[in-house]
Amino acid sequence: MDKIPVIIDCDPGLDDALMLMLAHGSGRFDIRAVTISAGKQTQAKTLQNALKILTLIGATDIPVHHGAEKPLLRDLVVSNDVHGESGLDGPSLPIPEMQAQPVSAVEGIASILSASETPITIAATGPLTNIATFLLAYPQLKSKIERISLMGGGIFRGNMTPLAEFNIYTDPEAAAIVFRAGVPITMCGLDVTHKALVFQKDIDLFRALGNQAGQVAADLMDFFSIFYRENRVELNGGAAMHDPCAIAWLMNPGIFTTKSCYVDVETKGELTSGATVVDFYNTLHKEPNATVAYDIDRDAFLDMLFNAIKALP
Ligand code: BDR
Ligand code: CA
């Protein structure tokens, strides 16, 4: 099977780290670059975290590009809940054996797309600042994007406010630019990621793999679970594997339940700023601009994650 050429934009991030393990370990992707967004932690920290994870999983040949320091119009508000002070608390990680490229995420994406004869997929699992900046700076390269598969938003729920999910809430103006760009989008929001759960018995299986990546994956999941067990009791001890969903959909969309919907982003609402407004029942009769995932075969998803991590050092 041909590998899927992909650029991954992320803000590691515990579940971003697991997403990188899935992408690399699956062997299904030709990862042309990893570009870094600032999210719950600063650009400096998320960049270091990406370099550490790529070193751990033996992917030091993948070019890494630093990205925007802050959202397009707003201040970056870092927080230490969920992912900890480093953005990747929990496991012990190697010192990076690689360095970031001298050129920025936007320039990196532009040169990869310009040089490619075939369109390239973008997987995005952080705030969409880099992708929006790229789309504004290089509209002529839009046709070189096969699709953007992103983790963000929600049809019926939020996690930063009642209706806004973190990645969209952090930079809603960027998200609005991306959803309005006319590029095919897959949206894996909280509706589906809160069904992509790992429980303690699953975490134990990752640890029992015996390789370094399995140990680190289990440690990341353990740390992530602390927040979920305290703050998302409705998930019955499960921790949501948000970011790996954006990669899993590219590997096998058949394990997801999706609907084509028109999606826009609220940038001003007093109560709803940063919410994805998903026209699930097509009340507006607008052309759908996104494939919105809202359910997943959890066992098949876990198998994917398990097999990928098993294949890593
Ligand atoms: C998203 O926010 C971050 O905490 C996660 O890495 C994920 O991308 C979930 O709302
Ligand atoms: Ca993330």
Short mmCIF file of C-alpha atoms and ligand atoms in Angstrom, two decimals:
data_model
loop_
_atom_site.label_atom_id
_atom_site.label_comp_id
_atom_site.label_asym_id
_atom_site.label_seq_id
_atom_site.Cartn_x
_atom_site.Cartn_y
_atom_site.Cartn_z
CA MET A 1 0.00 0.00 0.00
CA ASP A 2 1.35 3.44 -0.91
CA LYS A 3 2.24 5.62 2.04
CA ILE A 4 0.11 8.73 2.56
CA PRO A 5 2.25 11.87 2.25
CA VAL A 6 1.44 14.06 5.24
CA ILE A 7 2.54 17.17 7.08
CA ILE A 8 1.66 17.06 10.79
CA ASP A 9 1.00 20.32 12.64
CA CYS A 10 0.83 19.75 16.40
CA ASP A 11 1.48 21.14 19.89
CA PRO A 12 2.82 18.23 21.96
CA GLY A 13 0.96 17.68 24.29
CA LEU A 14 0.43 14.19 25.74
CA ASP A 15 -2.08 13.05 23.15
CA ASP A 16 -0.12 14.79 20.36
CA ALA A 17 2.82 12.59 21.39
CA LEU A 18 0.62 9.49 21.09
CA MET A 19 -0.59 10.76 17.72
CA LEU A 20 3.05 11.02 16.50
CA MET A 21 3.66 7.47 17.73
CA LEU A 22 0.60 6.26 15.80
CA ALA A 23 1.59 8.11 12.63
CA HIS A 24 5.21 6.91 12.60
CA GLY A 25 4.71 3.45 14.10
CA SER A 26 1.89 2.52 11.72
CA GLY A 27 4.26 2.76 8.75
CA ARG A 28 1.33 4.13 6.73
CA PHE A 29 2.62 7.68 6.32
CA ASP A 30 5.39 9.46 4.51
CA ILE A 31 5.76 12.22 7.10
CA ARG A 32 7.24 15.12 5.14
CA ALA A 33 7.44 17.46 8.15
CA VAL A 34 6.23 18.08 11.67
CA THR A 35 5.33 21.72 12.25
CA ILE A 36 4.77 23.11 15.71
CA SER A 37 1.95 25.21 17.09
CA ALA A 38 1.78 26.86 20.49
CA GLY A 39 -1.08 25.58 22.60
CA LYS A 40 -1.43 24.79 26.26
CA GLN A 41 2.29 25.43 26.42
CA THR A 42 4.60 27.91 24.71
CA GLN A 43 6.14 27.36 21.28
CA ALA A 44 9.54 26.78 22.94
CA LYS A 45 8.15 23.95 25.08
CA THR A 46 5.99 22.26 22.43
CA LEU A 47 8.93 22.38 20.00
CA GLN A 48 11.26 20.71 22.53
CA ASN A 49 8.60 18.11 23.27
CA ALA A 50 8.25 17.24 19.59
CA LEU A 51 12.03 16.83 19.24
CA LYS A 52 12.11 14.56 22.29
CA ILE A 53 9.26 12.34 21.08
CA LEU A 54 10.66 12.04 17.55
CA THR A 55 14.03 11.09 19.07
CA LEU A 56 12.35 8.47 21.26
CA ILE A 57 10.54 6.86 18.33
CA GLY A 58 13.56 6.89 16.01
CA ALA A 59 12.18 9.52 13.64
CA THR A 60 15.08 11.97 13.74
CA ASP A 61 15.11 12.29 9.96
CA ILE A 62 11.73 14.07 9.88
CA PRO A 63 12.17 17.85 9.43
CA VAL A 64 10.65 19.84 12.30
CA HIS A 65 9.69 23.50 11.82
CA HIS A 66 8.96 26.00 14.56
CA GLY A 67 5.67 27.81 14.25
CA ALA A 68 3.78 30.81 15.54
CA GLU A 69 4.47 31.98 19.08
CA LYS A 70 0.88 33.06 19.68
CA PRO A 71 -2.62 32.97 18.16
CA LEU A 72 -3.36 35.32 15.24
CA LEU A 73 -5.12 38.04 17.23
CA ARG A 74 -5.20 36.88 20.82
CA ASP A 75 -2.70 36.28 23.60
CA LEU A 76 -1.55 32.73 24.20
CA VAL A 77 -2.96 31.55 27.51
CA VAL A 78 -0.90 28.60 28.70
CA SER A 79 -2.19 26.34 31.43
CA ASN A 80 -0.64 23.43 33.28
CA ASP A 81 -3.75 21.32 33.70
CA VAL A 82 -4.11 18.13 31.66
CA HIS A 83 -0.58 18.10 30.12
CA GLY A 84 1.48 19.49 33.04
CA GLU A 85 4.07 22.26 33.22
CA SER A 86 6.31 20.92 30.46
CA GLY A 87 3.33 20.14 28.21
CA LEU A 88 4.49 16.53 28.36
CA ASP A 89 4.61 15.62 32.04
CA GLY A 90 4.66 11.99 33.07
CA PRO A 91 7.33 9.93 31.29
CA SER A 92 11.08 10.36 31.26
CA LEU A 93 12.08 11.37 27.75
CA PRO A 94 15.42 11.41 25.89
CA ILE A 95 17.49 14.50 25.18
CA PRO A 96 16.69 15.47 21.57
CA GLU A 97 19.14 14.13 18.99
CA MET A 98 17.87 16.50 16.33
CA GLN A 99 17.31 20.19 15.78
CA ALA A 100 14.52 22.23 14.31
CA GLN A 101 14.93 23.50 10.76
CA PRO A 102 15.98 27.12 10.36
CA VAL A 103 12.83 28.03 8.41
CA SER A 104 9.38 28.48 9.93
CA ALA A 105 6.36 26.19 9.70
CA VAL A 106 4.70 28.37 7.07
CA GLU A 107 7.78 28.46 4.85
CA GLY A 108 8.36 24.75 5.39
CA ILE A 109 4.80 23.85 4.37
CA ALA A 110 5.04 26.14 1.33
CA SER A 111 8.27 24.63 0.06
CA ILE A 112 7.08 21.04 0.57
CA LEU A 113 3.78 21.69 -1.24
CA SER A 114 5.46 23.66 -4.04
CA ALA A 115 7.91 20.85 -4.69
CA SER A 116 5.30 18.07 -4.61
CA GLU A 117 3.72 16.82 -7.82
CA THR A 118 0.80 15.29 -5.92
CA PRO A 119 -1.38 16.84 -3.22
CA ILE A 120 -0.35 16.33 0.40
CA THR A 121 -2.54 15.76 3.44
CA ILE A 122 -2.24 17.95 6.50
CA ALA A 123 -3.04 16.51 9.94
CA ALA A 124 -3.54 19.25 12.54
CA THR A 125 -3.87 18.58 16.25
CA GLY A 126 -3.25 21.94 17.87
CA PRO A 127 -4.52 25.49 17.45
CA LEU A 128 -4.71 26.25 13.71
CA THR A 129 -2.51 29.36 13.69
CA ASN A 130 0.20 27.97 11.37
CA ILE A 131 -2.27 26.50 8.91
CA ALA A 132 -4.33 29.70 8.71
CA THR A 133 -1.20 31.81 8.25
CA PHE A 134 -0.05 29.48 5.48
CA LEU A 135 -3.45 29.66 3.73
CA LEU A 136 -3.39 33.46 3.85
CA ALA A 137 0.20 33.71 2.65
CA TYR A 138 0.06 31.05 -0.09
CA PRO A 139 -3.51 30.78 -1.43
CA GLN A 140 -2.09 29.56 -4.74
CA LEU A 141 -0.92 26.37 -2.98
CA LYS A 142 -4.36 25.39 -1.62
CA SER A 143 -4.85 22.99 -4.50
CA LYS A 144 -1.77 21.10 -3.31
CA ILE A 145 -3.57 20.19 -0.06
CA GLU A 146 -5.36 16.87 -0.38
CA ARG A 147 -7.29 17.35 2.85
CA ILE A 148 -6.89 18.71 6.36
CA SER A 149 -7.71 16.11 9.02
CA LEU A 150 -7.95 17.97 12.29
CA MET A 151 -8.70 17.43 15.92
CA GLY A 152 -10.81 20.30 17.11
CA GLY A 153 -14.26 21.55 17.94
CA GLY A 154 -17.37 19.63 18.76
CA ILE A 155 -20.90 19.31 17.44
CA PHE A 156 -22.64 19.44 20.76
CA ARG A 157 -20.02 20.19 23.40
CA GLY A 158 -16.86 22.03 24.47
CA ASN A 159 -14.11 21.54 27.02
CA MET A 160 -12.85 25.10 27.57
CA THR A 161 -16.33 26.62 27.70
CA PRO A 162 -19.64 24.79 27.41
CA LEU A 163 -19.40 24.96 23.61
CA ALA A 164 -15.74 25.65 22.73
CA GLU A 165 -13.02 23.02 22.43
CA PHE A 166 -9.41 23.95 23.31
CA ASN A 167 -7.77 23.97 19.85
CA ILE A 168 -10.49 26.14 18.33
CA TYR A 169 -11.01 28.25 21.47
CA THR A 170 -7.31 29.20 21.57
CA ASP A 171 -7.31 30.66 18.06
CA PRO A 172 -10.86 30.95 16.69
CA GLU A 173 -9.89 33.45 14.00
CA ALA A 174 -7.38 30.95 12.61
CA ALA A 175 -9.94 28.14 12.77
CA ALA A 176 -12.48 30.29 10.89
CA ILE A 177 -9.94 30.91 8.11
CA VAL A 178 -9.27 27.18 7.83
CA PHE A 179 -12.94 26.13 7.74
CA ARG A 180 -13.70 28.83 5.15
CA ALA A 181 -10.72 27.98 2.92
CA GLY A 182 -12.50 25.61 0.57
CA VAL A 183 -10.08 22.76 1.34
CA PRO A 184 -11.63 19.35 2.21
CA ILE A 185 -11.67 18.96 5.99
CA THR A 186 -12.20 16.08 8.36
CA MET A 187 -13.15 17.28 11.82
CA CYS A 188 -12.55 14.93 14.74
CA GLY A 189 -14.14 16.89 17.58
CA LEU A 190 -15.00 16.05 21.15
CA ASP A 191 -18.08 14.05 20.12
CA VAL A 192 -15.85 11.35 18.70
CA THR A 193 -12.69 11.81 20.78
CA HIS A 194 -14.66 11.30 23.99
CA LYS A 195 -15.46 7.85 22.62
CA ALA A 196 -11.80 7.09 21.76
CA LEU A 197 -11.10 6.20 25.38
CA VAL A 198 -8.33 4.31 27.12
CA PHE A 199 -9.02 2.68 30.47
CA GLN A 200 -6.54 1.37 33.04
CA LYS A 201 -6.68 -2.16 31.61
CA ASP A 202 -5.68 -0.77 28.18
CA ILE A 203 -2.85 1.27 29.67
CA ASP A 204 -1.51 -1.86 31.36
CA LEU A 205 -1.37 -3.58 27.97
CA PHE A 206 0.70 -0.75 26.48
CA ARG A 207 3.11 -0.99 29.42
CA ALA A 208 3.31 -4.76 29.02
CA LEU A 209 4.56 -4.37 25.43
CA GLY A 210 8.04 -4.16 26.94
CA ASN A 211 9.51 -1.62 24.51
CA GLN A 212 10.45 1.94 25.40
CA ALA A 213 7.63 3.47 23.37
CA GLY A 214 5.07 1.25 25.13
CA GLN A 215 6.40 2.35 28.51
CA VAL A 216 6.29 6.04 27.54
CA ALA A 217 2.81 5.66 25.99
CA ALA A 218 1.54 4.10 29.22
CA ASP A 219 3.15 6.87 31.31
CA LEU A 220 1.57 9.55 29.09
CA MET A 221 -1.82 7.86 29.36
CA ASP A 222 -1.45 7.55 33.14
CA PHE A 223 -0.75 11.27 33.49
CA PHE A 224 -3.60 12.15 31.12
CA SER A 225 -5.95 9.90 33.09
CA ILE A 226 -5.47 11.92 36.28
CA PHE A 227 -7.34 14.87 34.75
CA TYR A 228 -10.03 12.75 33.16
CA ARG A 229 -10.79 10.70 36.26
CA GLU A 230 -11.11 13.87 38.33
CA ASN A 231 -12.92 16.08 35.83
CA ARG A 232 -14.78 13.84 33.36
CA VAL A 233 -16.42 11.31 35.64
CA GLU A 234 -19.02 10.64 32.93
CA LEU A 235 -16.27 8.81 31.02
CA ASN A 236 -16.10 6.17 33.78
CA GLY A 237 -12.33 6.26 34.20
CA GLY A 238 -11.58 6.57 30.48
CA ALA A 239 -9.14 9.17 29.11
CA ALA A 240 -9.91 10.70 25.69
CA MET A 241 -7.28 10.06 23.00
CA HIS A 242 -8.15 13.21 21.07
CA ASP A 243 -5.27 13.76 18.67
CA PRO A 244 -4.65 10.18 17.47
CA CYS A 245 -8.18 10.30 15.97
CA ALA A 246 -7.06 12.76 13.27
CA ILE A 247 -4.44 10.22 12.11
CA ALA A 248 -6.64 7.15 12.66
CA TRP A 249 -9.28 8.59 10.30
CA LEU A 250 -6.65 8.87 7.55
CA MET A 251 -5.61 5.26 8.16
CA ASN A 252 -9.11 3.81 8.15
CA PRO A 253 -12.12 6.12 7.85
CA GLY A 254 -14.32 3.00 8.00
CA ILE A 255 -13.94 2.77 11.78
CA PHE A 256 -15.58 6.20 12.18
CA THR A 257 -19.19 7.33 11.85
CA THR A 258 -19.28 10.66 10.03
CA LYS A 259 -21.63 13.15 8.46
CA SER A 260 -20.90 15.82 5.82
CA CYS A 261 -21.83 19.14 7.38
CA TYR A 262 -21.42 22.85 6.94
CA VAL A 263 -19.16 24.08 9.75
CA ASP A 264 -18.20 27.62 10.74
CA VAL A 265 -16.51 29.07 13.80
CA GLU A 266 -17.94 31.60 16.24
CA THR A 267 -15.31 34.28 16.86
CA LYS A 268 -17.36 36.87 18.73
CA GLY A 269 -20.14 35.30 20.79
CA GLU A 270 -20.29 36.44 24.39
CA LEU A 271 -20.93 32.87 25.56
CA THR A 272 -19.77 30.93 22.53
CA SER A 273 -16.48 32.39 21.26
CA GLY A 274 -14.39 29.57 19.82
CA ALA A 275 -17.32 27.21 19.25
CA THR A 276 -17.54 25.24 16.03
CA VAL A 277 -21.05 25.80 14.67
CA VAL A 278 -21.88 22.50 12.99
CA ASP A 279 -25.07 22.43 10.93
CA PHE A 280 -25.73 18.79 11.78
CA TYR A 281 -29.34 18.83 10.52
CA ASN A 282 -28.57 21.01 7.45
CA THR A 283 -30.88 23.77 8.61
CA LEU A 284 -28.99 26.37 6.54
CA HIS A 285 -28.92 24.31 3.32
CA LYS A 286 -25.30 25.34 2.73
CA GLU A 287 -22.76 23.23 0.89
CA PRO A 288 -21.01 20.98 3.45
CA ASN A 289 -17.36 21.92 4.00
CA ALA A 290 -16.37 19.19 6.44
CA THR A 291 -16.65 15.49 7.14
CA VAL A 292 -17.55 15.52 10.80
CA ALA A 293 -16.75 12.40 12.86
CA TYR A 294 -18.97 11.63 15.82
CA ASP A 295 -18.50 7.95 16.64
CA ILE A 296 -15.69 5.39 16.46
CA ASP A 297 -15.13 1.65 16.76
CA ARG A 298 -13.04 1.93 19.94
CA ASP A 299 -11.63 -1.59 19.77
CA ALA A 300 -10.42 -1.11 16.18
CA PHE A 301 -8.91 2.25 17.15
CA LEU A 302 -7.07 0.75 20.11
CA ASP A 303 -5.75 -2.07 17.93
CA MET A 304 -4.30 0.52 15.55
CA LEU A 305 -2.62 2.39 18.39
CA PHE A 306 -1.38 -0.82 19.98
CA ASN A 307 0.11 -2.24 16.76
CA ALA A 308 1.79 1.07 15.90
CA ILE A 309 3.38 1.49 19.30
CA LYS A 310 4.46 -2.15 19.34
CA ALA A 311 6.42 -1.52 16.11
CA LEU A 312 8.43 1.36 17.68
CA PRO A 313 11.76 1.07 19.56
C1 BDR B 1 -7.10 19.17 22.41
O1 BDR B 1 -6.49 20.10 23.31
C2 BDR B 1 -5.26 19.60 23.75
O2 BDR B 1 -5.33 19.54 25.14
C3 BDR B 1 -5.11 18.21 23.18
O3 BDR B 1 -3.76 17.95 22.78
C4 BDR B 1 -6.04 18.16 22.02
O4 BDR B 1 -5.40 18.57 20.83
C5 BDR B 1 -8.32 18.58 23.06
O5 BDR B 1 -9.27 19.57 23.33
CA CA B 2 -2.94 18.82 20.70
#
